[in-house]
Coordinates of C-alpha atoms in Angstrom, one line a residue:
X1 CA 32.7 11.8 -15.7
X2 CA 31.8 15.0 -17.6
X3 CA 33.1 17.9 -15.9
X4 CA 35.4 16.7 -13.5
X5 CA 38.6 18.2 -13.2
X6 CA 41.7 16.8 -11.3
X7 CA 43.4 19.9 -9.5
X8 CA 47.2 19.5 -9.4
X9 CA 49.7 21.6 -6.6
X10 CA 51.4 23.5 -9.0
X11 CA 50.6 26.2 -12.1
X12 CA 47.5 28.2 -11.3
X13 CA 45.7 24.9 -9.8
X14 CA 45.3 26.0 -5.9
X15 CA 45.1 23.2 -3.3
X16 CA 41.6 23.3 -1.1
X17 CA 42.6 25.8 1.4
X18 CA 43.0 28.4 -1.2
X19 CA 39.6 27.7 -2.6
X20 CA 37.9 29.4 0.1
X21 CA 36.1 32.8 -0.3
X22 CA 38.6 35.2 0.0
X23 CA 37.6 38.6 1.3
X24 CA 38.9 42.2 0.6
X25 CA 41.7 42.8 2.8
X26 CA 41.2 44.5 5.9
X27 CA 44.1 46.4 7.7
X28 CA 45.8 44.7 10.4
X29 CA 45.6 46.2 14.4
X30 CA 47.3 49.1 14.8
X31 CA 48.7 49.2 11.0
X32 CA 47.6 51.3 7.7
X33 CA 45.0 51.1 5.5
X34 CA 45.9 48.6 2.4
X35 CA 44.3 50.1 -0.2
X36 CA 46.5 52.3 -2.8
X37 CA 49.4 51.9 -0.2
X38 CA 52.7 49.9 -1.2
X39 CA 54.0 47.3 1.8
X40 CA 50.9 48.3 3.9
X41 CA 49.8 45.7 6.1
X42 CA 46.8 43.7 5.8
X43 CA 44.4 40.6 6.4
X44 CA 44.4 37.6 4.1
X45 CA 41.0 35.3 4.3
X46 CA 43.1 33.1 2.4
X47 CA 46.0 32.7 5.0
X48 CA 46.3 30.5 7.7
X49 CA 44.3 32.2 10.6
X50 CA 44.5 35.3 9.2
X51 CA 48.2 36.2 9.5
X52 CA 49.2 39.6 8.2
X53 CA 50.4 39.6 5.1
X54 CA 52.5 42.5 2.5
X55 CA 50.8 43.7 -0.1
X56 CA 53.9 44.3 -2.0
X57 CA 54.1 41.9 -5.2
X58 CA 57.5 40.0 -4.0
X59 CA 55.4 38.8 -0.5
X60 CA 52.2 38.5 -1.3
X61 CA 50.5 35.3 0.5
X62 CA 47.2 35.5 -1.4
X63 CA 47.1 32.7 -3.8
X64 CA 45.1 35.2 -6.2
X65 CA 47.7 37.7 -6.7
X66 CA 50.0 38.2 -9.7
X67 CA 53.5 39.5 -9.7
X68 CA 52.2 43.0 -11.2
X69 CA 50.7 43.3 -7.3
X70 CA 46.9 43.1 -8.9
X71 CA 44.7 41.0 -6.6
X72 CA 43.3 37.9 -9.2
X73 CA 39.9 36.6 -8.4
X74 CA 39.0 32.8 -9.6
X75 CA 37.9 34.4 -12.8
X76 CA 40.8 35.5 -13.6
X77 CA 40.1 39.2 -13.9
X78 CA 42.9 42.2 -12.4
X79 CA 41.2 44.4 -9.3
X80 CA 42.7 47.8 -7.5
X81 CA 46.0 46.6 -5.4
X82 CA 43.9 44.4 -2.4
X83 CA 40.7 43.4 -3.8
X84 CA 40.6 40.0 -3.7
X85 CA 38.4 39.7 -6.7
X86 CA 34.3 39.2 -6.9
X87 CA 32.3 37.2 -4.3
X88 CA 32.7 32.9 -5.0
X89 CA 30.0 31.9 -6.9
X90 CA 27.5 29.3 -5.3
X91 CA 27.9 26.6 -8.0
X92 CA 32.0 26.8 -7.8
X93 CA 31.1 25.9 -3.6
X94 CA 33.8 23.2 -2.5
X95 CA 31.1 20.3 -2.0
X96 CA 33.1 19.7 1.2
X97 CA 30.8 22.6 2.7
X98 CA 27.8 21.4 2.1
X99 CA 25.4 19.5 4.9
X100 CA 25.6 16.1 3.6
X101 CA 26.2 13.0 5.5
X102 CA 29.8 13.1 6.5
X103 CA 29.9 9.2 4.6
X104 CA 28.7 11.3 1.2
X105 CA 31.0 13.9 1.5
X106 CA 33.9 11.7 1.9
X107 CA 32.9 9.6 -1.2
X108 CA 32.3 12.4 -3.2
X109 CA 35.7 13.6 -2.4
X110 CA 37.1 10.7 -2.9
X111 CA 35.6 10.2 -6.3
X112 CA 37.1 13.4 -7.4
X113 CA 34.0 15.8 -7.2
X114 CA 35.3 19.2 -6.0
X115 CA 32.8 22.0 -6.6
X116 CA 28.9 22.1 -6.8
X117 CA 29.4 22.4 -10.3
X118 CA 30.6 19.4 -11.0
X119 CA 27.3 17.8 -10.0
X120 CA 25.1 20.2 -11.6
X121 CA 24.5 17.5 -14.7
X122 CA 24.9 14.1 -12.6
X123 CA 21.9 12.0 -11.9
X124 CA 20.9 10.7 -9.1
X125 CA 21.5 6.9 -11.4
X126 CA 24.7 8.2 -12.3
X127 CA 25.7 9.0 -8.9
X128 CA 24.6 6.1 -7.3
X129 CA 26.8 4.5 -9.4
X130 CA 30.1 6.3 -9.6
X131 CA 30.4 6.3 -5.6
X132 CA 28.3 3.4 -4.5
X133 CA 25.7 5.0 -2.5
X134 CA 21.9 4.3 -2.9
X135 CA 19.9 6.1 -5.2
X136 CA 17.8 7.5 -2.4
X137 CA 20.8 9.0 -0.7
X138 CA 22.1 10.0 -4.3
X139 CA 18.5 12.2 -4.7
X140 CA 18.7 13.6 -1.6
X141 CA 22.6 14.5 -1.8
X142 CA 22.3 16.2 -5.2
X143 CA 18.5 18.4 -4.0
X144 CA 20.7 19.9 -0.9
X145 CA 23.4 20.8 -3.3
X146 CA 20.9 22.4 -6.0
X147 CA 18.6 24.2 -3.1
X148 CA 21.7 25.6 -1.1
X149 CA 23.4 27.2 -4.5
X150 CA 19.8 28.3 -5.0
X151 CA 19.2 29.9 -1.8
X152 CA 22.6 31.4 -2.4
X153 CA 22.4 32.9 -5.4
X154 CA 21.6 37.0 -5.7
X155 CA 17.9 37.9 -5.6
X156 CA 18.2 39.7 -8.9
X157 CA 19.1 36.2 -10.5
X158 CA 17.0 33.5 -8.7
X159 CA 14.6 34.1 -6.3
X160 CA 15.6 32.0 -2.8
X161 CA 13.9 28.8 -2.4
X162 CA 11.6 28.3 1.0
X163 CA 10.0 25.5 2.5
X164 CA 9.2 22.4 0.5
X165 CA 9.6 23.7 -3.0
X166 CA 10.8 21.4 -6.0
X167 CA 11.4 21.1 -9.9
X168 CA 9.5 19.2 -11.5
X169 CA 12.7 18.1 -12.8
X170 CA 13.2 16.7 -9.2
X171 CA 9.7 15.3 -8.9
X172 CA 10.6 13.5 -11.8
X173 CA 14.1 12.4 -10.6
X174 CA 12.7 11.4 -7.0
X175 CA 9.6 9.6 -9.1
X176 CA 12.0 7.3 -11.1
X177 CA 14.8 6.7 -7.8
X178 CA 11.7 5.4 -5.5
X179 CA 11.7 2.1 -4.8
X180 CA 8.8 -0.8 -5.0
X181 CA 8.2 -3.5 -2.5
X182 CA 7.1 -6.7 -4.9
X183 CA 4.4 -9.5 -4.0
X184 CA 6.4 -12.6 -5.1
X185 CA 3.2 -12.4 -7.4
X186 CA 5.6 -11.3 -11.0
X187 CA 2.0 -10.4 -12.6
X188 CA 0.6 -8.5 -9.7
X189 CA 3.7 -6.7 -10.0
X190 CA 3.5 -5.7 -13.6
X191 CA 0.4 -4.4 -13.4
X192 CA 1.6 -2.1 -10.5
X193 CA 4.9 -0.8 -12.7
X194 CA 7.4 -2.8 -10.5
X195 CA 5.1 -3.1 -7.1
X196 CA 3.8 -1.5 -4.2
X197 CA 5.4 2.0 -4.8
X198 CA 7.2 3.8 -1.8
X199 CA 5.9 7.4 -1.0
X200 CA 2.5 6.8 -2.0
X201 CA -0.5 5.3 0.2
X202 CA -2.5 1.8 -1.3
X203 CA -5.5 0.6 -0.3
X204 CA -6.7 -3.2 -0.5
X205 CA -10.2 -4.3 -0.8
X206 CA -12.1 -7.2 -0.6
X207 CA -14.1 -10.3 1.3
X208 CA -12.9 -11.9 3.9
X209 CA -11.0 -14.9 3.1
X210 CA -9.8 -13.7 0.5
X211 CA -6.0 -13.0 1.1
X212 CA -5.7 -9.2 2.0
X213 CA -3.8 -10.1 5.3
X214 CA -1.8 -12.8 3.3
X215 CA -0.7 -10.1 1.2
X216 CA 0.0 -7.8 3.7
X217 CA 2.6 -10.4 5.7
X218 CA 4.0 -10.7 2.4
X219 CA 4.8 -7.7 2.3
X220 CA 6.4 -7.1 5.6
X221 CA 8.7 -9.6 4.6
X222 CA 9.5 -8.3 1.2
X223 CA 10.2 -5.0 2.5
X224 CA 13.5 -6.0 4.3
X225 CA 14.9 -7.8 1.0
X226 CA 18.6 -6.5 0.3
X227 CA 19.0 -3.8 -2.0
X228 CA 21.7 -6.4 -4.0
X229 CA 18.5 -8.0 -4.6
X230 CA 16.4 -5.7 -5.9
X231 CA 14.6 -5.2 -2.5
X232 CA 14.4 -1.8 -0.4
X233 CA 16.1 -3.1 3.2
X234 CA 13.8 -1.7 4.9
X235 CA 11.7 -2.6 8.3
X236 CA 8.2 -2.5 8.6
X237 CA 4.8 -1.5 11.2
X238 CA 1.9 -3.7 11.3
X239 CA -1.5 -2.0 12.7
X240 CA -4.0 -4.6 13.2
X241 CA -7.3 -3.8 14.2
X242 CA -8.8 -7.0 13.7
X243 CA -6.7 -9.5 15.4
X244 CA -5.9 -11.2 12.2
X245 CA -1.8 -11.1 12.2
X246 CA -0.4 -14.7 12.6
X247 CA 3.2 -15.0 13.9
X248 CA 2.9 -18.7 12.4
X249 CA 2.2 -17.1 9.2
X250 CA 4.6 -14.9 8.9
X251 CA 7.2 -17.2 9.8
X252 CA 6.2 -19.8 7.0
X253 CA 6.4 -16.5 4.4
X254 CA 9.6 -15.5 5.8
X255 CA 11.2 -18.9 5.6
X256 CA 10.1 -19.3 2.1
X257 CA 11.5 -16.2 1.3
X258 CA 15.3 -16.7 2.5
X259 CA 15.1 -20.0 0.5
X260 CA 14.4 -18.4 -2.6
X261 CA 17.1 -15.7 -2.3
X262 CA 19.3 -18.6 -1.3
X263 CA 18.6 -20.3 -4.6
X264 CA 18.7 -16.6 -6.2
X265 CA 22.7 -16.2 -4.7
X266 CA 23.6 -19.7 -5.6
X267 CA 22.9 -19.4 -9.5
X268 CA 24.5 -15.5 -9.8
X269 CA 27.5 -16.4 -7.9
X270 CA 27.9 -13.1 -6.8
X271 CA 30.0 -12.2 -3.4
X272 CA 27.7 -9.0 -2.3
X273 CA 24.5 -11.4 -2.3
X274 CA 26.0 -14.2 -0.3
X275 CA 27.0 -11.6 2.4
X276 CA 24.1 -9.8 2.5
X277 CA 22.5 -13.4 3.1
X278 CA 24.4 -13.7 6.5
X279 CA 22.5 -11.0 7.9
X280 CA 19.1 -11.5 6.3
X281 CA 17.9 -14.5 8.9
X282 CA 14.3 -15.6 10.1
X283 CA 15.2 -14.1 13.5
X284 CA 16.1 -10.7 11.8
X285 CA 13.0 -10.6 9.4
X286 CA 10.5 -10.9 12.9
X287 CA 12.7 -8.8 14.8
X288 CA 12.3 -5.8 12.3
X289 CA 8.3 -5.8 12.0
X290 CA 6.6 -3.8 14.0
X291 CA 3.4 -4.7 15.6
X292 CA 0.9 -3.0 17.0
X293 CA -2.8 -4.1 18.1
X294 CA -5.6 -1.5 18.3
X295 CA -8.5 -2.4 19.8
X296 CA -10.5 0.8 18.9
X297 CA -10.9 4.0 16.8
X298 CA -9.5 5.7 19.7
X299 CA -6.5 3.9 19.5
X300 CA -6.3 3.7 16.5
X301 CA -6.3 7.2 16.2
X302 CA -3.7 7.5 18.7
X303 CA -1.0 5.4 17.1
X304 CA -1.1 6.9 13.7
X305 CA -0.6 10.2 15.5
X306 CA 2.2 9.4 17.4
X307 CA 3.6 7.1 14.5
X308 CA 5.8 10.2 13.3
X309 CA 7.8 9.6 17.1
X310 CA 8.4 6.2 16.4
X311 CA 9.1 6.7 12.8
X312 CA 12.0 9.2 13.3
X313 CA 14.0 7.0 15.7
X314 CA 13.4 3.8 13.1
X315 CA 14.2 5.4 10.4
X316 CA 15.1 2.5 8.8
X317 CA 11.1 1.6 8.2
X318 CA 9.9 1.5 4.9
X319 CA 6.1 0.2 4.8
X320 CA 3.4 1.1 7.3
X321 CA 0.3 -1.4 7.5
X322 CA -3.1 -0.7 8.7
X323 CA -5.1 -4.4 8.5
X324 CA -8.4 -3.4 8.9
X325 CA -9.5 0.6 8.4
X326 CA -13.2 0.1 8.3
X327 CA -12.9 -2.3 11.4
X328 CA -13.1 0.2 14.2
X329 CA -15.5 2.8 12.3
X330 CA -18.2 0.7 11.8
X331 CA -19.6 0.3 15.1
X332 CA -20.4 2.7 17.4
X333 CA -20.6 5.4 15.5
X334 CA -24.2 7.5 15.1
X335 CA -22.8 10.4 14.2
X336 CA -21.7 9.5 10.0
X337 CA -20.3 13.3 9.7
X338 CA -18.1 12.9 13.0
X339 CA -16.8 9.3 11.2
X340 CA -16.0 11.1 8.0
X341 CA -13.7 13.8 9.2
X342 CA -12.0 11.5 11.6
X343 CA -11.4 9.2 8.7
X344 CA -10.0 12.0 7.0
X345 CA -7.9 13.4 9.2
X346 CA -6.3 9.7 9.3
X347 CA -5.9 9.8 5.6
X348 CA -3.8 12.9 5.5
X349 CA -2.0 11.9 8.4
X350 CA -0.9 8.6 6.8
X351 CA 0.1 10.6 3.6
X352 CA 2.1 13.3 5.5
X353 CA 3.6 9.9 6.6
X354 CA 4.6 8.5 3.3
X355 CA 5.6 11.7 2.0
X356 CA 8.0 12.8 4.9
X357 CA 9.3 9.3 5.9
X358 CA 9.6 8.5 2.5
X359 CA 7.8 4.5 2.5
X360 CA 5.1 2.9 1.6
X361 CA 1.3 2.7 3.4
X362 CA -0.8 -0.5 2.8
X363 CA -4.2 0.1 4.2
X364 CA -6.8 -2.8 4.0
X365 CA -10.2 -2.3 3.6
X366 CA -13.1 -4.6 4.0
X367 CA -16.8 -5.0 1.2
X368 CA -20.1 -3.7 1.8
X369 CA -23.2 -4.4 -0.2
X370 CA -24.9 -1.7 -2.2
X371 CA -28.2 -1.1 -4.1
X372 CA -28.2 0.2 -7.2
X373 CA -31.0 -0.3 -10.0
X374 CA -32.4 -2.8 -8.0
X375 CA -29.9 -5.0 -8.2
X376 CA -26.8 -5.6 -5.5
X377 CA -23.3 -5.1 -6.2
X378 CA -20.2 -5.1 -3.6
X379 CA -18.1 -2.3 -3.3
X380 CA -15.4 -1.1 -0.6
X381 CA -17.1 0.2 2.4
X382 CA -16.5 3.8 4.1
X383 CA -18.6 5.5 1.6
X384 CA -17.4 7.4 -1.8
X385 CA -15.4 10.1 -0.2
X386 CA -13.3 7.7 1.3
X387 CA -11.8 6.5 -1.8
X388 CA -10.6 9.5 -2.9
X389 CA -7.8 8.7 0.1
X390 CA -5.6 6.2 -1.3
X391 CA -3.8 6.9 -4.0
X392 CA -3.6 3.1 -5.4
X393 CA -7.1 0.8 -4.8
X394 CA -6.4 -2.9 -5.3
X395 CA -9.5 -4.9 -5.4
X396 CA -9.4 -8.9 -4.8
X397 CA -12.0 -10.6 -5.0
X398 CA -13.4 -14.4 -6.8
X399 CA -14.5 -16.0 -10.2
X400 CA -15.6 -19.0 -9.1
X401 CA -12.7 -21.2 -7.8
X402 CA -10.2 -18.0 -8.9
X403 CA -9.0 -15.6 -7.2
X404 CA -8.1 -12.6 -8.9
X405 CA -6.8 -8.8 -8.3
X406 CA -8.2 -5.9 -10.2
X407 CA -5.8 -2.8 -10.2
X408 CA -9.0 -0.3 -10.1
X409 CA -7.3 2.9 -9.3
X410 CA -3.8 4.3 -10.2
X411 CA -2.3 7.7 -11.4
X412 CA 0.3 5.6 -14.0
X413 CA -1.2 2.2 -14.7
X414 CA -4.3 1.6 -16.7
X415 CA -6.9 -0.8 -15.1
X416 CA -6.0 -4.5 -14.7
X417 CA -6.9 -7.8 -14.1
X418 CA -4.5 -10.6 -12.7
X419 CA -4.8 -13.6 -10.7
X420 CA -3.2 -15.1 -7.9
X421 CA -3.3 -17.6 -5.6
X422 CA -2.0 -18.1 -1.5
X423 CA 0.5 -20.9 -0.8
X424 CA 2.0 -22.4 2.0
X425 CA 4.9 -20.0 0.8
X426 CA 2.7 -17.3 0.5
X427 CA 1.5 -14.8 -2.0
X428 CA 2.2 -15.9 -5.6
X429 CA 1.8 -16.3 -9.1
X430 CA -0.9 -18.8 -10.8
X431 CA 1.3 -21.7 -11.7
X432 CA 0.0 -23.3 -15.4
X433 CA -2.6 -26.1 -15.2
X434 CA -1.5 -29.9 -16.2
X435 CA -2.5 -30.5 -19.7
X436 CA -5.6 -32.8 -19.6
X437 CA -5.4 -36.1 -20.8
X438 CA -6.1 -36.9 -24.5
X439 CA -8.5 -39.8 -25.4
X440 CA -5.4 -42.4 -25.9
X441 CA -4.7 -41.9 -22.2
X442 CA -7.9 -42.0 -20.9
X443 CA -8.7 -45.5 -22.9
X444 CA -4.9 -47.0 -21.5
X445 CA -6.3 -46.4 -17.9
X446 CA -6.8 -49.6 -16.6
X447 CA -9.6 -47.8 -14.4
X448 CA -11.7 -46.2 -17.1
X449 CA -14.5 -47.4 -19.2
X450 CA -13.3 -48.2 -22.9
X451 CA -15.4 -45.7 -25.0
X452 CA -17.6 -47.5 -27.4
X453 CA -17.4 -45.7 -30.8
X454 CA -20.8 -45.9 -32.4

């Protein structure tokens, strides 16, 4: 890869101890001062613990002296007898010192990445592929390495970097590293840019019947699909406030699901999809959703609250699923300001979620009649200032016999129309309507009236 340079034992090429900061010398206990002194005694940063050390050119330890007894910095440039030449740079930081996963580090080490420099140009893509790691972990390797040379470079040069602060190079890089959770419905899909996006919070609307919860056990499902196959791995939570979650159901989708990755393995051939296969069982797709039942607003409340809790020690959970947000606010509520702050409180509650567990929150949302021009249309309920929460709106709804999903709302994709239809498997495409029957085949059916040309 560009940059990488392979550091040898010999010439000037230093092996890693040596690359450590090494600071002016100091005089030893009880010796004299180093400086301007030949043979005086002295501290090395760059010796093993700190054993004393000659300044005089034949016994010099310091890997950055010369034999003309001038101290050599990494730069190359001759100091007064003892300096050890100017502070390290951030960006020439051994990467081995920087808090990444002990699992990165090695990799990177392994890959021959040395110094923070080397990775100033790398993409997270790029990364992901030179030392297998996912893209995620590739992001959030190469943001630590960027914000700690930041926050150690000199004030007069780069201001230091607190809190939450990014690029918009890095929005950018995180935007196209995310990863989607897909339908099993290829034109719902589309129309979304890939699928449900993580990070971001989408709301489904529409009648009942019409395959919101369908969608939404469909995608607990799809959320633990391998990575090898295109999937996130992750886990999911299921809130329902309606009672409407059907282990039966989810166990048809899920079965239906491992056959078709099955049939997916068998026609690539390829070893790293088979063996993810072993693992990815009915038994492990229930065992990794999450369900919770809330009877009321009050609980309700309560579990998205404490979802952060849970969330950190299952940190493998990708998707977060509320079936039914208007269920609990619509009763027992006189008080419409009161409902309206609570509701968005959730909201940003369920965003902070998104954003700092980095998944995916499918909220489902039920239709209300309005009156406007005297005439009556349907529209999502929980009022106007509610849908200014989600991020994504997804309406389904019918034409006639067809049901259909209208992509109403999105900060990327432009308005949309696709249908669909609910299997036994699940959610899924529109399959292509037989061809009807010409006029030859109607008249060689024994059961039909011959047509009587006139």
């Amino acid at each position: 890869m560009k940059g990488r340079r392979s550091r040898g034992k010999g010439g000037t090429q230093f092996g890693k101890a040596s690359w450590r900061r090494c600071h002016p010398l100091r005089p030893a206990p009880g010796g004299p001062a180093p400086l301007g002194i030949s043979g005086g005694g002295g501290l090395c940063a760059c010796a093993p613990k700190a054993a004393e050390v000659s300044l005089s050119a034949s016994s010099l330890d310091c890997p950055f002296s010369e034999s003309n007894g001038r101290s050599v910095g990494r730069c190359g440039r001759g100091g007064p007898r003892g300096w050890a030449g100017p502070p390290r740079l951030p960006m020439q930081r051994d990467v081995g010192s920087f808090p990444v996963a002990p699992a990165v580090r090695a990799k990177l080490v392994a890959a021959g990445f040395q110094t923070a420099e080397e990775l100033l140009h790398v993409s997270p893509s790029d990364l992901n592929k030179e030392i297998g790691i996912s893209k995620e972990d590739a992001l959030e390797t190469l943001q630590i390495i960027r914000r700690e040379c930041v926050s150690h470079m000199p004030k007069s040069s780069c201001a230091s970097e607190s809190g939450n602060k990014y690029t918009a190079l890095e929005l950018l890089e995180q935007e196209h590293t995310q990863g989607f959770i897909i339908t099993f419905c290829s034109a719902l899909d589309n129309i979304l840019g890939g699928g449900i996006p993580l990070t971001k919070t989408t709301e489904i609307c529409g009648g009942p019947g019409v395959g919101k919860t369908q969608l939404c056990i469909q995608l607990a499902v799809d959320v633990q699909i391998p990575e090898c196959f295109g999937g996130v791995a992750g886990e999911a939570v299921f809130i329902d406030t309606e009672g409407s979650f059907l282990v039966d159901r989810v166990e048809a989708i899920a079965t239906a699901c491992i056959q078709h990755l099955q049939l997916v393995a068998e026609s690539h051939l390829e070893e790293e999809q088979q063996k993810a296969l072993e693992n990815f069982s009915l038994e492990s797709i229930l065992a990794h959703i999450y369900y919770f039942r809330c009877h009321d607003y009050t609980e309700l409340l309560a579990q998205i609250y404490l979802l952060s809790d849970f969330l950190s020690e299952h940190s493998k959970v990708r998707l977060v699923v509320v079936d039914g947000i208007a269920f609990p606010f619509r009763h027992d509520f006189d008080d419409l300001s009161l409902r309206t702050r609570l509701l968005n409180g959730l909201a940003q509650q369920l965003i902070s979620l998104a954003n700092d567990h980095k998944l995916a929150v499918i909220l489902t949302n039920q239709m209300t009649t309005k009156i406007d021009q005297n005439q009556s249309i349907l529209v999502p309920a929980l009022g106007d200032s509610w849908g200014h929460a989600a991020t994504i709106r997804i309406i389904l709804h019918w034409d006639r016999k067809q049901r259909l999903a209208t992509l109403c709302k999105s900060p990327s994709q432009k308005e949309s129309t696709v249908s669909y239809q609910i299997t036994c498997q699940g959610f899924r495409d529109v399959t292509a309507s037989p061809p009807r029957s010409t006029p030859k085949e109607a008249s060689e059916n024994p059961r039909k009236r011959p047509r009587v040309e006139s």
